CSV table of C-alpha atoms and ligand atoms in Angstrom, one decimal:
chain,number,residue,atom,x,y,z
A,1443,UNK,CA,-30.3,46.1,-27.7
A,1444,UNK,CA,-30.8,44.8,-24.1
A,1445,UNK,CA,-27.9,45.6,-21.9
A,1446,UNK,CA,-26.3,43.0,-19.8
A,1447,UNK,CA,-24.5,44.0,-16.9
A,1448,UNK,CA,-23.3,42.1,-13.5
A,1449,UNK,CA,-26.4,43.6,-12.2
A,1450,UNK,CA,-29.2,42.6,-14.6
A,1451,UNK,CA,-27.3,39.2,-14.2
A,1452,UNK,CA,-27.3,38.7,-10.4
A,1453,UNK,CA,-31.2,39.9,-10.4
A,1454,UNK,CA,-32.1,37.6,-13.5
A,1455,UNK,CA,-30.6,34.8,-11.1
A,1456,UNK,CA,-32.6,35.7,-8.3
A,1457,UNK,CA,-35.6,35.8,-9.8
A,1458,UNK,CA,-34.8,32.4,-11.5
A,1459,UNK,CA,-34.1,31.0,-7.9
A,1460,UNK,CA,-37.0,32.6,-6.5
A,1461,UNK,CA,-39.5,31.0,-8.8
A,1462,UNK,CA,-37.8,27.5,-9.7
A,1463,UNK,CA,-37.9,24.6,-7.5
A,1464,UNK,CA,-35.0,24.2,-5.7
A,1465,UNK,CA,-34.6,20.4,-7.4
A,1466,UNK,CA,-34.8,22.0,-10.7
A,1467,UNK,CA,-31.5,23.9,-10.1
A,1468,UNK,CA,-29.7,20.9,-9.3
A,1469,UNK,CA,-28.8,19.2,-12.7
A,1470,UNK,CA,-27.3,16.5,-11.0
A,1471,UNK,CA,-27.1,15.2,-7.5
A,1472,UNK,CA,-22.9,15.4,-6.2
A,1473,UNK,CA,-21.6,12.1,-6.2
A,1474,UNK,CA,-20.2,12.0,-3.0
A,1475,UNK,CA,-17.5,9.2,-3.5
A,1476,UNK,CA,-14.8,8.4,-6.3
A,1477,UNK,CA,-15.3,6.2,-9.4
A,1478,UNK,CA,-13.3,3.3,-9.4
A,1479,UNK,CA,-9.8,3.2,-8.3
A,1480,UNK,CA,-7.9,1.4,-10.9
A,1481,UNK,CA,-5.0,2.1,-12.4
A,1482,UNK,CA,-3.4,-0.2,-15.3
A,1483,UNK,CA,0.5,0.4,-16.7
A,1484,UNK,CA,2.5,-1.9,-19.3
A,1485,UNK,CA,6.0,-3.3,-17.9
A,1486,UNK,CA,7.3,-5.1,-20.9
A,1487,UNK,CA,4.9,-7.5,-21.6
A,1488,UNK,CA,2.9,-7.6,-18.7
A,1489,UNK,CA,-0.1,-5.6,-17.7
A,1490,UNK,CA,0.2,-4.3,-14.2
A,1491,UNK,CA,-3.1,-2.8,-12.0
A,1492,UNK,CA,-2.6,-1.4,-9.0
A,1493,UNK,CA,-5.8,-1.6,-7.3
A,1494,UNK,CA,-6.8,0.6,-4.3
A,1495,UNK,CA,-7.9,-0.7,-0.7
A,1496,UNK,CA,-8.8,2.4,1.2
A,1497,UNK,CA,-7.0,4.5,3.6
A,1498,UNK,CA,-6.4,4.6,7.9
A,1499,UNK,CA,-6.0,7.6,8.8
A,1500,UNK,CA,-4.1,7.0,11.7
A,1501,UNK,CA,-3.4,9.0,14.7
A,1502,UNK,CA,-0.5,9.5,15.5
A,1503,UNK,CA,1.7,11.1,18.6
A,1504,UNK,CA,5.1,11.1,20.3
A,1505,UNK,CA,5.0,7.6,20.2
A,1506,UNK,CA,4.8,7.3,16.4
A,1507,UNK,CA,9.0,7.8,15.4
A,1508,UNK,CA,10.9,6.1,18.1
A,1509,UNK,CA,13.8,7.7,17.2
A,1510,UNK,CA,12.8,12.0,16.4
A,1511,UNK,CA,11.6,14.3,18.8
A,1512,UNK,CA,7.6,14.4,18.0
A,1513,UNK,CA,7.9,18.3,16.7
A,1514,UNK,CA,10.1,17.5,13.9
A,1515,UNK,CA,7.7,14.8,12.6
A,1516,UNK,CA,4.7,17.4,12.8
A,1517,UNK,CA,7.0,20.0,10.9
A,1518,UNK,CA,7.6,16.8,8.2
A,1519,UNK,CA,3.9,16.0,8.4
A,1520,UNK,CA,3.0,20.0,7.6
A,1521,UNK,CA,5.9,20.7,5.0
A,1522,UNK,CA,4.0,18.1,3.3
A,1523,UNK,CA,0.5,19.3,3.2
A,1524,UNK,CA,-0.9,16.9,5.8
A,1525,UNK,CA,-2.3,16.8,9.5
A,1526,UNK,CA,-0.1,16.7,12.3
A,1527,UNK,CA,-2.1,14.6,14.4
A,1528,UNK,CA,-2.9,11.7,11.8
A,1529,UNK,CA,-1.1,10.1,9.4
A,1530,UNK,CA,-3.6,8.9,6.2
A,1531,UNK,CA,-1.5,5.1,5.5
A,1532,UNK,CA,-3.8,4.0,2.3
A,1533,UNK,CA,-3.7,0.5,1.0
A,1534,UNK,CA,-2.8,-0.5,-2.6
A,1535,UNK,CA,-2.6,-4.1,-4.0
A,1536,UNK,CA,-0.7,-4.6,-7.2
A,1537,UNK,CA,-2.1,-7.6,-9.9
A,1538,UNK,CA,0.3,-8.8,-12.3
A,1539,UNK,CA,-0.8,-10.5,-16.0
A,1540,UNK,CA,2.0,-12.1,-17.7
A,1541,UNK,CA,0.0,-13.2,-19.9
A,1542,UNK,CA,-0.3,-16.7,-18.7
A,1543,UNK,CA,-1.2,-16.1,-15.0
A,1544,UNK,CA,-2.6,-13.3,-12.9
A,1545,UNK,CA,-0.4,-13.0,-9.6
A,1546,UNK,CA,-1.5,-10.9,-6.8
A,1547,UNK,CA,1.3,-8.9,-4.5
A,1548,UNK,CA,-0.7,-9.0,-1.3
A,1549,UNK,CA,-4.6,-8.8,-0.9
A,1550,UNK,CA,-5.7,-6.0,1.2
A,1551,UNK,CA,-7.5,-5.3,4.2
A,1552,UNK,CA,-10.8,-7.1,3.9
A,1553,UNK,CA,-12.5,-3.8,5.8
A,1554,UNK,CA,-10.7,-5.0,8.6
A,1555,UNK,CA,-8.5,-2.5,10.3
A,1556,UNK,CA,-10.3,-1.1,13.0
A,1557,UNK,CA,-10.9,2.9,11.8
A,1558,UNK,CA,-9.8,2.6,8.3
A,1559,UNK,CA,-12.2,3.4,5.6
A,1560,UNK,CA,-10.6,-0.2,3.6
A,1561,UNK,CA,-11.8,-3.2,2.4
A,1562,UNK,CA,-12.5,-1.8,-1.6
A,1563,UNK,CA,-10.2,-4.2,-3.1
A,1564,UNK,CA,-12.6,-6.5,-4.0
A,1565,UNK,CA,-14.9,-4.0,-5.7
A,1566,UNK,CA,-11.7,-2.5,-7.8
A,1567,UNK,CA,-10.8,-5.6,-9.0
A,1568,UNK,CA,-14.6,-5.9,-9.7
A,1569,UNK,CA,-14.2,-2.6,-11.9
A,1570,UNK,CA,-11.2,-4.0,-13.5
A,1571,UNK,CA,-13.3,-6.8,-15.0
A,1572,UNK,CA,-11.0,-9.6,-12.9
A,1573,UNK,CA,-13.1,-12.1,-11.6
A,1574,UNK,CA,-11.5,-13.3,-7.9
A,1575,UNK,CA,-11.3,-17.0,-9.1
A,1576,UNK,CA,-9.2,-16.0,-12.1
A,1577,UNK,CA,-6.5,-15.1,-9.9
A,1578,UNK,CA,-4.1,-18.4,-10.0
A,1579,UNK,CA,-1.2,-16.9,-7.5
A,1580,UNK,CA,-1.3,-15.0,-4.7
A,1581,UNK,CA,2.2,-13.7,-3.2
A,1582,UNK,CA,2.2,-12.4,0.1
A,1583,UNK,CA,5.0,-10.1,1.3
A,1584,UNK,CA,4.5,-10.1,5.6
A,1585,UNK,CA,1.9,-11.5,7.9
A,1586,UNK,CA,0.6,-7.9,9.0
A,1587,UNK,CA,-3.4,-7.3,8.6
A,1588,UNK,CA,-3.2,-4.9,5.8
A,1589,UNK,CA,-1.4,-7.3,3.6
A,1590,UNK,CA,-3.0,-10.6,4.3
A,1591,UNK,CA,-6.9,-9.9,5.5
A,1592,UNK,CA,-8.1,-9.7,2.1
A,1593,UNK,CA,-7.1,-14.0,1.8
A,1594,UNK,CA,-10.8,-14.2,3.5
A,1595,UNK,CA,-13.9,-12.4,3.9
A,1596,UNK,CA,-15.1,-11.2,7.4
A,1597,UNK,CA,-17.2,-15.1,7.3
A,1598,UNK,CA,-14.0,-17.1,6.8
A,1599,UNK,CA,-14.5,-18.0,3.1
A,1600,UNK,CA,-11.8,-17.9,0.7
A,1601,UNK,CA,-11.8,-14.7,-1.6
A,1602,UNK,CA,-10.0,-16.0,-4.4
A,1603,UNK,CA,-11.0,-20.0,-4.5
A,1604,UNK,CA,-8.5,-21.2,-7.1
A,1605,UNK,CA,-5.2,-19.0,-5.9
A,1606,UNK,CA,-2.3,-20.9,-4.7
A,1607,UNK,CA,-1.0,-18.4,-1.9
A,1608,UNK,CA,2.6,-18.5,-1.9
A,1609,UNK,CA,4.1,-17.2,1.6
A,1610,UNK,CA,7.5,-15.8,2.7
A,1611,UNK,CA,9.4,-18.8,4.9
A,1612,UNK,CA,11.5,-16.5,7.8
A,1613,UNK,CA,7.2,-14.9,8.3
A,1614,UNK,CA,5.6,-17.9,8.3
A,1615,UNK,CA,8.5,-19.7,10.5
A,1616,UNK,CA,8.2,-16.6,13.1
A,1617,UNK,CA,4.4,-15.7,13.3
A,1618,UNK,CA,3.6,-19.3,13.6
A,1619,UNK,CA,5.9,-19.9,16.5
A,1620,UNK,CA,3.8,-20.6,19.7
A,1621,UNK,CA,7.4,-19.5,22.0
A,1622,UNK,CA,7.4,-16.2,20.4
A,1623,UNK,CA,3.5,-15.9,20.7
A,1624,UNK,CA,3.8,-16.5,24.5
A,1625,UNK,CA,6.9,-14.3,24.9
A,1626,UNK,CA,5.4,-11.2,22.8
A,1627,UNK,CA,4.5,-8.0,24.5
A,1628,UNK,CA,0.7,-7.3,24.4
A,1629,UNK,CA,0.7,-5.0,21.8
A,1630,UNK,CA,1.8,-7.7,19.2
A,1631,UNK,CA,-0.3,-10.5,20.3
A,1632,UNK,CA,-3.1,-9.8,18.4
A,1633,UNK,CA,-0.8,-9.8,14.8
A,1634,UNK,CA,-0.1,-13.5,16.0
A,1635,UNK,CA,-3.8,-14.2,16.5
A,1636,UNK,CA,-4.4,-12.8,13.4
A,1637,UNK,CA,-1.9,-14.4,11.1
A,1638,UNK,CA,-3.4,-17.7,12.5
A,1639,UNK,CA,-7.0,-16.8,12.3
A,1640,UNK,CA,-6.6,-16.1,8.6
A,1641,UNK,CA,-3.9,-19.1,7.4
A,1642,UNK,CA,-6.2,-21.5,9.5
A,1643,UNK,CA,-7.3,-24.4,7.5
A,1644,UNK,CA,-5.4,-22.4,4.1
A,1645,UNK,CA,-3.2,-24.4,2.2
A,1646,UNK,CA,0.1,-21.9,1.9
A,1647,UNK,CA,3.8,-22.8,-0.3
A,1648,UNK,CA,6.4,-21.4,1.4
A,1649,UNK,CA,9.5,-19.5,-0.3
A,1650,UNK,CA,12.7,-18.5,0.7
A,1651,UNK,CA,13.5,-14.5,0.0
A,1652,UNK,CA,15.5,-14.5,-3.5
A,1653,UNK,CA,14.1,-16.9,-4.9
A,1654,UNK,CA,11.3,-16.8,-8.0
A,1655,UNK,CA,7.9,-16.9,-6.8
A,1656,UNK,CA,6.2,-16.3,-10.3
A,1657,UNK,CA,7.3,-15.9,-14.0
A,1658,UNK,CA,9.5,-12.8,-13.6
A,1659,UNK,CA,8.7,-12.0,-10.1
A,1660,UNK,CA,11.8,-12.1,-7.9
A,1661,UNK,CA,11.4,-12.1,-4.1
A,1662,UNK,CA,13.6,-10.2,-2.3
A,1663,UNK,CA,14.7,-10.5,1.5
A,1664,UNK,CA,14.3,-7.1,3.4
A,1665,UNK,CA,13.9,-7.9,6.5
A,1666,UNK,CA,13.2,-5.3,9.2
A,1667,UNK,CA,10.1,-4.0,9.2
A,1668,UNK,CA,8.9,-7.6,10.0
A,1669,UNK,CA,11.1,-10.7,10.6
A,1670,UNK,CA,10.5,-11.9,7.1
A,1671,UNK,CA,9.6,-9.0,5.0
A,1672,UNK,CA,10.2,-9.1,1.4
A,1673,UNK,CA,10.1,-6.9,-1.5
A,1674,UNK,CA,9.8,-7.7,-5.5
A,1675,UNK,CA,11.4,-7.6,-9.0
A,1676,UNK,CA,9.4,-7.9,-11.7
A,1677,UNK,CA,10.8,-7.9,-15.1
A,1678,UNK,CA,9.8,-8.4,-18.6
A,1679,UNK,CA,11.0,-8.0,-21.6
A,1680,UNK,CA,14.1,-5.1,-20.9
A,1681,UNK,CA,11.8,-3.4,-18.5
A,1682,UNK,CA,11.9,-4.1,-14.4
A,1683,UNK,CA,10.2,-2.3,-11.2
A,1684,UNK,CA,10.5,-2.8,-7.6
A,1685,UNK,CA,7.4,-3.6,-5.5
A,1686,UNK,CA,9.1,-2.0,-2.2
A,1687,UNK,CA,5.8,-3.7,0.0
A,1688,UNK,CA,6.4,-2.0,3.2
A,1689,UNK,CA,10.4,-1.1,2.6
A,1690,UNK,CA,9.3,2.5,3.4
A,1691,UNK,CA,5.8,3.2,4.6
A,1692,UNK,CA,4.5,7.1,3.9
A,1693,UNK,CA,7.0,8.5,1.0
A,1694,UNK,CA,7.1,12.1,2.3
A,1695,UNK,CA,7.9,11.2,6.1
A,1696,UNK,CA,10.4,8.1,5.5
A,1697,UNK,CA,11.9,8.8,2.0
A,1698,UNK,CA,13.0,12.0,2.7
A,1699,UNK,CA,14.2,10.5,6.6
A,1700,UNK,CA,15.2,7.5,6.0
A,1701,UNK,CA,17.2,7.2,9.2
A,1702,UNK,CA,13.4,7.7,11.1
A,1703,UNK,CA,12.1,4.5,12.4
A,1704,UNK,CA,8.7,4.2,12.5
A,1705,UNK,CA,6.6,2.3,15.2
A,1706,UNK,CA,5.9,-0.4,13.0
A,1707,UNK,CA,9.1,-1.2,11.6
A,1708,UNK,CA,10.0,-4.4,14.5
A,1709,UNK,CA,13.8,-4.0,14.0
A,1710,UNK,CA,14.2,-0.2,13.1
A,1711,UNK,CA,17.9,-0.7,12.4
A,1712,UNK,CA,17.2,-3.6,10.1
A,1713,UNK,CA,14.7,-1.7,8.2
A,1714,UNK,CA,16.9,1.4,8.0
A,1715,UNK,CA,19.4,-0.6,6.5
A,1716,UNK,CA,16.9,-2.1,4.3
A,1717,UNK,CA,15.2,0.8,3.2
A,1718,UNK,CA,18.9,2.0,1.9
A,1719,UNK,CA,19.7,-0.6,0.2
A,1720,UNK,CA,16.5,-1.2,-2.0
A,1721,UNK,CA,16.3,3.0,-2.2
A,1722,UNK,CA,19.7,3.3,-3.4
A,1723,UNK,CA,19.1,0.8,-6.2
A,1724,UNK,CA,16.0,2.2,-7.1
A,1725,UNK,CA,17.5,5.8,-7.4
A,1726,UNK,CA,20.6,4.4,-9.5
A,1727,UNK,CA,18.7,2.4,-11.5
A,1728,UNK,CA,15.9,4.7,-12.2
A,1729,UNK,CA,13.7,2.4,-11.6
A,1730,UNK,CA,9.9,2.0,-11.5
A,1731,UNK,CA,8.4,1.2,-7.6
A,1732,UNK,CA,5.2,0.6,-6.2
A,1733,UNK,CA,4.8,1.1,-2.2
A,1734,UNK,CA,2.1,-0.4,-0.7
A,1735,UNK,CA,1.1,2.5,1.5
A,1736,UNK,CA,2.3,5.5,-1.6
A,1737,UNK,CA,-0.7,7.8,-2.5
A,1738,UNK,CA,-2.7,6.2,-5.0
A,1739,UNK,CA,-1.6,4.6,-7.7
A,1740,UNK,CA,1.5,4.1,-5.1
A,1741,UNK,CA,3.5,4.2,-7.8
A,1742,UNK,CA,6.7,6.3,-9.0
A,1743,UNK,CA,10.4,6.7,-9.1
A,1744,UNK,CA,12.6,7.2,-6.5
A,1745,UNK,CA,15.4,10.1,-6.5
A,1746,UNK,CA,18.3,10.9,-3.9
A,1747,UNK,CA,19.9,14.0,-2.7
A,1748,UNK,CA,22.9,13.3,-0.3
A,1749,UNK,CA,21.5,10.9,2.2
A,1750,UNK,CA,18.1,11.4,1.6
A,1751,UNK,CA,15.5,10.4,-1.1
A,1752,UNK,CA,12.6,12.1,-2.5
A,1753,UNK,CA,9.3,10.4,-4.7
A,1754,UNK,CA,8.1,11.1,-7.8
A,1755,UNK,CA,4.3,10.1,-8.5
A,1756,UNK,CA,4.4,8.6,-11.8
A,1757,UNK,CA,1.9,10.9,-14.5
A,1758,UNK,CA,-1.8,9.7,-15.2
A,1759,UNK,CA,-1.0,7.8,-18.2
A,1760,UNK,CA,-4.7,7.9,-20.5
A,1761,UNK,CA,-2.8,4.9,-23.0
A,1762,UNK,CA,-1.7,1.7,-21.3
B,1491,LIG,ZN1,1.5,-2.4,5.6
């Protein structure tokens, strides 16, 4: 009988090495990239996909939480398994089917924020066999880039040709003021210039926060972050989840400090009393949320602990 020992092995694999081909070895070539990122859940009725944009990883330094010295963000950043000097923000869009219509909660970045590795929105939905004129609503939650790029390509065209793109009023009645445009510190002048390059020539329906913008989507005013921010309810049948939009940006930095304002919340004291308000009736109600910058699929439940909440990534679920 031959013997086989670690020895006999490791030389049987040398000599296999030594006289193969190196492309012989290699059974198949590393993929390099992900497979789609799709990722489809029942509420009620309806058929939810959240479909993934891409991520910035964005640098970040003292400048990033207005409120916290910068070391007690890094120690936030590391407790939680990330970099200390950047901050990966990804993108996730969430398309609703109620059977009737497909409505789309915000549309990406179009590969349009300068450093992010964005703009795959368009090829998910590609994966998730939706063609881009089949989309008949598109509900927008605030005017920044990451939410409202994807309404054109980089040459101006519209990306979904049939949509009606429903806007929120207190955003559209604030970005589009030319006084606040004149008045607004350099930093912020390009949003403006942005918001108008992309609504320019786009016919928009404006709502008023609270109101229904879509068979069993409710919009909700939570303002803060931006003038006119908004957040969603969708319901159907006896089930219901909160689309948070940008309520709270990274879970693991501003769920568990809520009180932390971030850079790009405009009004921090608005947005921490916003981000109380929709977190607390997430946490009682055990609800179902989707955050627009959450890991992917950004979706989850929300718990608290004294003043402070925590996130739980929903489970893979293989049956939809
Ligand atoms: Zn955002």
């Amino acid at each position: 009988m031959t013997q086989i020992n670690r020895r006999s092995l490791l030389a049987g694999a040398g000599l296999a090495a030594a006289t193969l081909p190196v492309a012989a070895l290699a059974k198949a070539p590393p993929a390099g990239k992900q497979a789609a990122g799709v990722y489809r859940y029942k509420l009620g009725d309806y058929e939810m996909t959240a479909l993934y944009d891409g991520v910035w990883n964005r640098a970040i330094d003292d400048q990033f939480v207005r409120n916290v010295a910068f070391p007690q963000v890094q120690k936030a950043l590391s407790d939680s398994f990330l970099p200390i000097d950047k901050l990966p923000i990804p993108f996730t869009t969430l398309l609703v089917n109620t059977g009737a219509r497909l409505v789309l909660l915000d549309t990406g970045t179009a590969g349009q924020i300068p450093g992010a590795a964005s703009g795959s929105m368009p090829e998910n939905l590609a994966a998730a066999g939706v063609a881009p004129a089949a989309i008949d609503t598109i509900v927008i939650s605030h005017f920044h880039p990451d939410h409202i790029n994807g309404i054109k390509t980089k040459d101006d065209e519209l990306v979904f040709p049939n949509a009606e793109i429903l806007v929120p009023a207190p955003e559209w009645a604030y970005w589009m003021d030319d006084a606040k445009l004149s008045t607004a510190p350099q930093g912020l002048k390009g949003n403006f210039l942005n918001v108008r390059r992309v609504f320019k020539g786009v016919k928009v329906q404006q709502f008023e926060p609270g109101t229904e913008v879509a068979p069993g989507v409710a919009s909700i005013a939570a303002y803060g972050h931006t003038p006119g921010h908004t957040a969603f309810a969708v319901a159907s049948g006896s089930q219901s989840m909160l689309v948070l939009s940008d309520v709270t940006s990274h879970p693991w930095l501003f769920l568990r400090n809520p009180e932390w304002q971030p850079a790009f919340d405009m009004d921090g004291n608005l947005a921490v009393d916003t981000r109380r308000r929709l977190l607390d009736r997430a946490a009682a109600d055990r609800m179902l949320v989707q955050g627009y910058h959450f890991p992917f699929p950004a979706s989850g439940h929300v718990t608290k602990s004294g003043a402070n909440y925590d996130f739980v990534p929903v489970m893979w679920q293989p049956a939809i």
